[in-house]
PDB file of C-alpha atoms in Angstrom:
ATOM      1  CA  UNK Z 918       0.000   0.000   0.000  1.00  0.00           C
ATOM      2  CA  UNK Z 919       1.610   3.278  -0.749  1.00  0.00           C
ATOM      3  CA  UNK Z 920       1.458   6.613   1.462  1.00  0.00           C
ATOM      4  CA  UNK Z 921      -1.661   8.061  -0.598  1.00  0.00           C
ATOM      5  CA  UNK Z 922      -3.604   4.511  -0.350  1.00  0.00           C
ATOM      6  CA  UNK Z 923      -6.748   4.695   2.257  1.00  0.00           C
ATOM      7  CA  UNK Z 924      -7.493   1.858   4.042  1.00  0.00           C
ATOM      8  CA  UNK Z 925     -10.527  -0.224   2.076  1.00  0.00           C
ATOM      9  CA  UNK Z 926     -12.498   0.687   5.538  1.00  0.00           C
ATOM     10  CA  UNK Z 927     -15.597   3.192   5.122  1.00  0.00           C
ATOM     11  CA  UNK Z 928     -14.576   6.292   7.506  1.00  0.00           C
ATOM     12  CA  UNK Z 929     -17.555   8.094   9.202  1.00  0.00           C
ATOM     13  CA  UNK Z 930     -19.212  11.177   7.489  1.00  0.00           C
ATOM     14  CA  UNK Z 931     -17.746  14.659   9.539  1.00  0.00           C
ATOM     15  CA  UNK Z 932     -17.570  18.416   9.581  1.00  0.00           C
ATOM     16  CA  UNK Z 933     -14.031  20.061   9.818  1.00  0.00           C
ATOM     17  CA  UNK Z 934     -13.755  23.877  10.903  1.00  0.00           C
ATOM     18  CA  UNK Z 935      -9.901  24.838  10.534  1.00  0.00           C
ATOM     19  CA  UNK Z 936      -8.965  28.140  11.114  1.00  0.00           C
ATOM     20  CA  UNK Z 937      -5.030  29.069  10.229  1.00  0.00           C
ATOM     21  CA  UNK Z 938      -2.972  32.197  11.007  1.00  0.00           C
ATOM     22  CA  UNK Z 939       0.404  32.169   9.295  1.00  0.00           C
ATOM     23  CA  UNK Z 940       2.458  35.356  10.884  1.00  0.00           C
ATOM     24  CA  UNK Z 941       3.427  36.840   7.573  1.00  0.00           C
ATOM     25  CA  UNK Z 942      -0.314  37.152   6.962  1.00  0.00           C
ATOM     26  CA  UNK Z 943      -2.597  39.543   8.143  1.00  0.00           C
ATOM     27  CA  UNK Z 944      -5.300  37.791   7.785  1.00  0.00           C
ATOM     28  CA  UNK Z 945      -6.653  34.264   9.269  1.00  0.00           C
ATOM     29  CA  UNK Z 946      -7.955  31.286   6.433  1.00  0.00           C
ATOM     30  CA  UNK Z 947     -10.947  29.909   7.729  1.00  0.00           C
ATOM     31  CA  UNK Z 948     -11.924  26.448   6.084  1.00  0.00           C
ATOM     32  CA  UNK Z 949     -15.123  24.481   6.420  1.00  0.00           C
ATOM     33  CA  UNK Z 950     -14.593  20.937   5.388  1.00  0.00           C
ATOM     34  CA  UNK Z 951     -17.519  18.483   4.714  1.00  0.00           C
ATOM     35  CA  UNK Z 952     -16.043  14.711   4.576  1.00  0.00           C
ATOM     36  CA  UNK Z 953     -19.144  12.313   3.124  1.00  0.00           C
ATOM     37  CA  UNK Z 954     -19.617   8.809   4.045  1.00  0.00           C
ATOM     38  CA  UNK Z 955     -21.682   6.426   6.147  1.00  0.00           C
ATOM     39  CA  UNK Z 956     -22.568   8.397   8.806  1.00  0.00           C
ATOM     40  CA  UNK Z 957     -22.291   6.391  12.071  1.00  0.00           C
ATOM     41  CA  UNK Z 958     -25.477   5.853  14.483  1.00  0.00           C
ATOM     42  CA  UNK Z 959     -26.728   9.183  15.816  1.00  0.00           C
ATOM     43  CA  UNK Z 960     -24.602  10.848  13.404  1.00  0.00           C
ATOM     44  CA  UNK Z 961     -25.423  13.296  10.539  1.00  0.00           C
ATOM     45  CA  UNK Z 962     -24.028  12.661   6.746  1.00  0.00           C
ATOM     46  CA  UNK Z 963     -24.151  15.441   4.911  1.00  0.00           C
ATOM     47  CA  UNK Z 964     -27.172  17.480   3.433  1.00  0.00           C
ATOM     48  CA  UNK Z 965     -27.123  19.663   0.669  1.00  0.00           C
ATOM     49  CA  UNK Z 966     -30.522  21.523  -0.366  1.00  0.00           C
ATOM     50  CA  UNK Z 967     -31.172  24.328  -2.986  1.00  0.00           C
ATOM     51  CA  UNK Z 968     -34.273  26.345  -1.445  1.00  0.00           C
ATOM     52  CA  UNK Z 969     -35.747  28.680  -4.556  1.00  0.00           C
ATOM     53  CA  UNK Z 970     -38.412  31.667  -3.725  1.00  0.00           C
ATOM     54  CA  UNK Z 971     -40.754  33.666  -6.144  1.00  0.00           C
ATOM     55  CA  UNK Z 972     -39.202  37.271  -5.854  1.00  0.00           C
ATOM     56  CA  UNK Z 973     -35.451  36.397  -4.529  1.00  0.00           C
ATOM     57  CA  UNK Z 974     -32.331  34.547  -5.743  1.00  0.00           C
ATOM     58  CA  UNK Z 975     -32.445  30.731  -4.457  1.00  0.00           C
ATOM     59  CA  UNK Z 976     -30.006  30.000  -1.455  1.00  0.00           C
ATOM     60  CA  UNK Z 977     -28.026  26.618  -1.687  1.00  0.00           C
ATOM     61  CA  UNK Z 978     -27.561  25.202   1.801  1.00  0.00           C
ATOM     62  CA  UNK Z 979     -25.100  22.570   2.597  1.00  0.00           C
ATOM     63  CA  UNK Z 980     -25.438  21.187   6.508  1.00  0.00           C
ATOM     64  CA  UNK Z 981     -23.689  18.703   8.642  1.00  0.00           C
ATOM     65  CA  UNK Z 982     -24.817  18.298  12.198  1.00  0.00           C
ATOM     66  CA  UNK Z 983     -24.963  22.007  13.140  1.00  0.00           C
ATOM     67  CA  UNK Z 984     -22.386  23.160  10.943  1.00  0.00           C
ATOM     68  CA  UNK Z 985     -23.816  25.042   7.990  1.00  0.00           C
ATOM     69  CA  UNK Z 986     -23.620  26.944   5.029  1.00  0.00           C
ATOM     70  CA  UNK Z 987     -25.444  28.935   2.188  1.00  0.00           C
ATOM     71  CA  UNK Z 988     -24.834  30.474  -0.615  1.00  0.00           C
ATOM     72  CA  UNK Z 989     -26.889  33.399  -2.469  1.00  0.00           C
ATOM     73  CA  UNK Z 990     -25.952  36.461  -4.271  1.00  0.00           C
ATOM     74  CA  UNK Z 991     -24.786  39.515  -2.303  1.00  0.00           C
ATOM     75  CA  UNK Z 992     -28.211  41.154  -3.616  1.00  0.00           C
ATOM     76  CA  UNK Z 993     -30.885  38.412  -3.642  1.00  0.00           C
ATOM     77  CA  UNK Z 994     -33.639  40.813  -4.989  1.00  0.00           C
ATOM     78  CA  UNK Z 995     -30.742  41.915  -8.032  1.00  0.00           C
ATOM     79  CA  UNK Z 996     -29.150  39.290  -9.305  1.00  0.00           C
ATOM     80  CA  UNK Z 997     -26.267  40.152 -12.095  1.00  0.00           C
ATOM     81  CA  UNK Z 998     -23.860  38.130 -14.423  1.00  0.00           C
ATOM     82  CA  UNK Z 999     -20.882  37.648 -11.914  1.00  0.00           C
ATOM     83  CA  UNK Z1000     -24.048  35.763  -9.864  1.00  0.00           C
ATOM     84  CA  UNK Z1001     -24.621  33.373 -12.879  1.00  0.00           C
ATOM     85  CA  UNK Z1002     -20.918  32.834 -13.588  1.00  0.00           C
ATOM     86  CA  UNK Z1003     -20.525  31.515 -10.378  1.00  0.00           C
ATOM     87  CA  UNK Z1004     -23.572  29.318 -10.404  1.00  0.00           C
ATOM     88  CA  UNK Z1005     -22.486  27.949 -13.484  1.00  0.00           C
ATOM     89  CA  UNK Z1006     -18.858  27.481 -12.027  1.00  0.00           C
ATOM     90  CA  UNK Z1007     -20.404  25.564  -9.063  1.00  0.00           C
ATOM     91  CA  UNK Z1008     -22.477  23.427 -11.303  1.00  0.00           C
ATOM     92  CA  UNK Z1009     -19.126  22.548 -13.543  1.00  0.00           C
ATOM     93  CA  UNK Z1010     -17.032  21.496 -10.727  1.00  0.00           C
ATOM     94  CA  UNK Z1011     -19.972  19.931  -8.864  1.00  0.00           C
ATOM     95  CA  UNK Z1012     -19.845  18.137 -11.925  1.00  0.00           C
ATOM     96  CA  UNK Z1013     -16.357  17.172 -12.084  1.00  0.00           C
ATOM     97  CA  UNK Z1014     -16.584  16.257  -8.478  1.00  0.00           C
ATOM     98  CA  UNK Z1015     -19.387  13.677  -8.928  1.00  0.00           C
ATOM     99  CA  UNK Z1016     -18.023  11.807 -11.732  1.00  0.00           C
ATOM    100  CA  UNK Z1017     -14.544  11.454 -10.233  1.00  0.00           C
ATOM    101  CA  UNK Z1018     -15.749  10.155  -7.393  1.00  0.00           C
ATOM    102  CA  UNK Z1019     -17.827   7.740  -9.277  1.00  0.00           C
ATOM    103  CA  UNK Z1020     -14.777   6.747 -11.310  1.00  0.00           C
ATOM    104  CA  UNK Z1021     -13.043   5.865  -8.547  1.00  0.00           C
ATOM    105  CA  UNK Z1022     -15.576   4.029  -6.953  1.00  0.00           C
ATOM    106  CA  UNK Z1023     -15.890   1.827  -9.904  1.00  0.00           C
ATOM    107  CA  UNK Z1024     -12.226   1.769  -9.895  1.00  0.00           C
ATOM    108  CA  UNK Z1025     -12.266   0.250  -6.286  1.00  0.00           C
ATOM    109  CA  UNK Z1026     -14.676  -1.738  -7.401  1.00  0.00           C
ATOM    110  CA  UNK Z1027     -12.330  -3.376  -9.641  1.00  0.00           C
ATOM    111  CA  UNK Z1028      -9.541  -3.645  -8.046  1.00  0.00           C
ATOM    112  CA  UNK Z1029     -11.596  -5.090  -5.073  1.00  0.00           C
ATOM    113  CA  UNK Z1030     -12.787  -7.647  -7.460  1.00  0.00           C
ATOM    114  CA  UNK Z1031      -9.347  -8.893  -8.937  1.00  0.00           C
ATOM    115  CA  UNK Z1032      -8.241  -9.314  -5.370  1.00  0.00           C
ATOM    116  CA  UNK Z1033     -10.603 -12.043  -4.466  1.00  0.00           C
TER     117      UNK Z1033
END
């Protein structure tokens, strides 16, 4: 097994808040990590909703547990073109995030397979 290899073991779903100050910086990173999975008994996988209204811009919600976010243009009641730029990058990485991680399930799959 090399150093990038996982264990074949399902790890449970979690949340991950970092927050990072690097002294040359003036400024902290703050990173909100969701990490899917089987979610463990009395545990929370992760949620992910897109709530859409009549007269506003729709707010995407991702939750875990109680940690949360949502995303919706600065101006819900104005929405512009940077808005639908970055809709449309979301949707084209969202993208690119489900099949790879359906390619490498299959991959596992596999290689699971040829083990036995």
């Amino acid at each position: 097994m090399s150093e990038h290899d996982e264990p074949t073991t399902p790890k449970p779903a979690f949340a991950l808040l970092t927050v990072t100050t690097r002294p040359e910086d003036p400024e902290n990173m703050v990173g909100l990590s969701f990490h899917t999975g089987s979610a463990p008994r009395g545990a929370c996988s992760p949620e992910v909703a897109c709530h859409t209204y009549e007269e506003q811009a729709p707010i995407l919600a991702l939750r875990q547990g109680s940690t949360h976010v949502s995303i919706t243009p600065a101006a819900p009641r104005n929405v512009g073109a940077a808005d639908v730029r970055f809709a449309k990058a979301l949707v084209d990485s969202a993208l690119r995030y489900y099949q790879a991680v359906n390619r490498a399930q299959r991959t596992q799959g596999r290689a699971a397979l040829a083990r036995e």
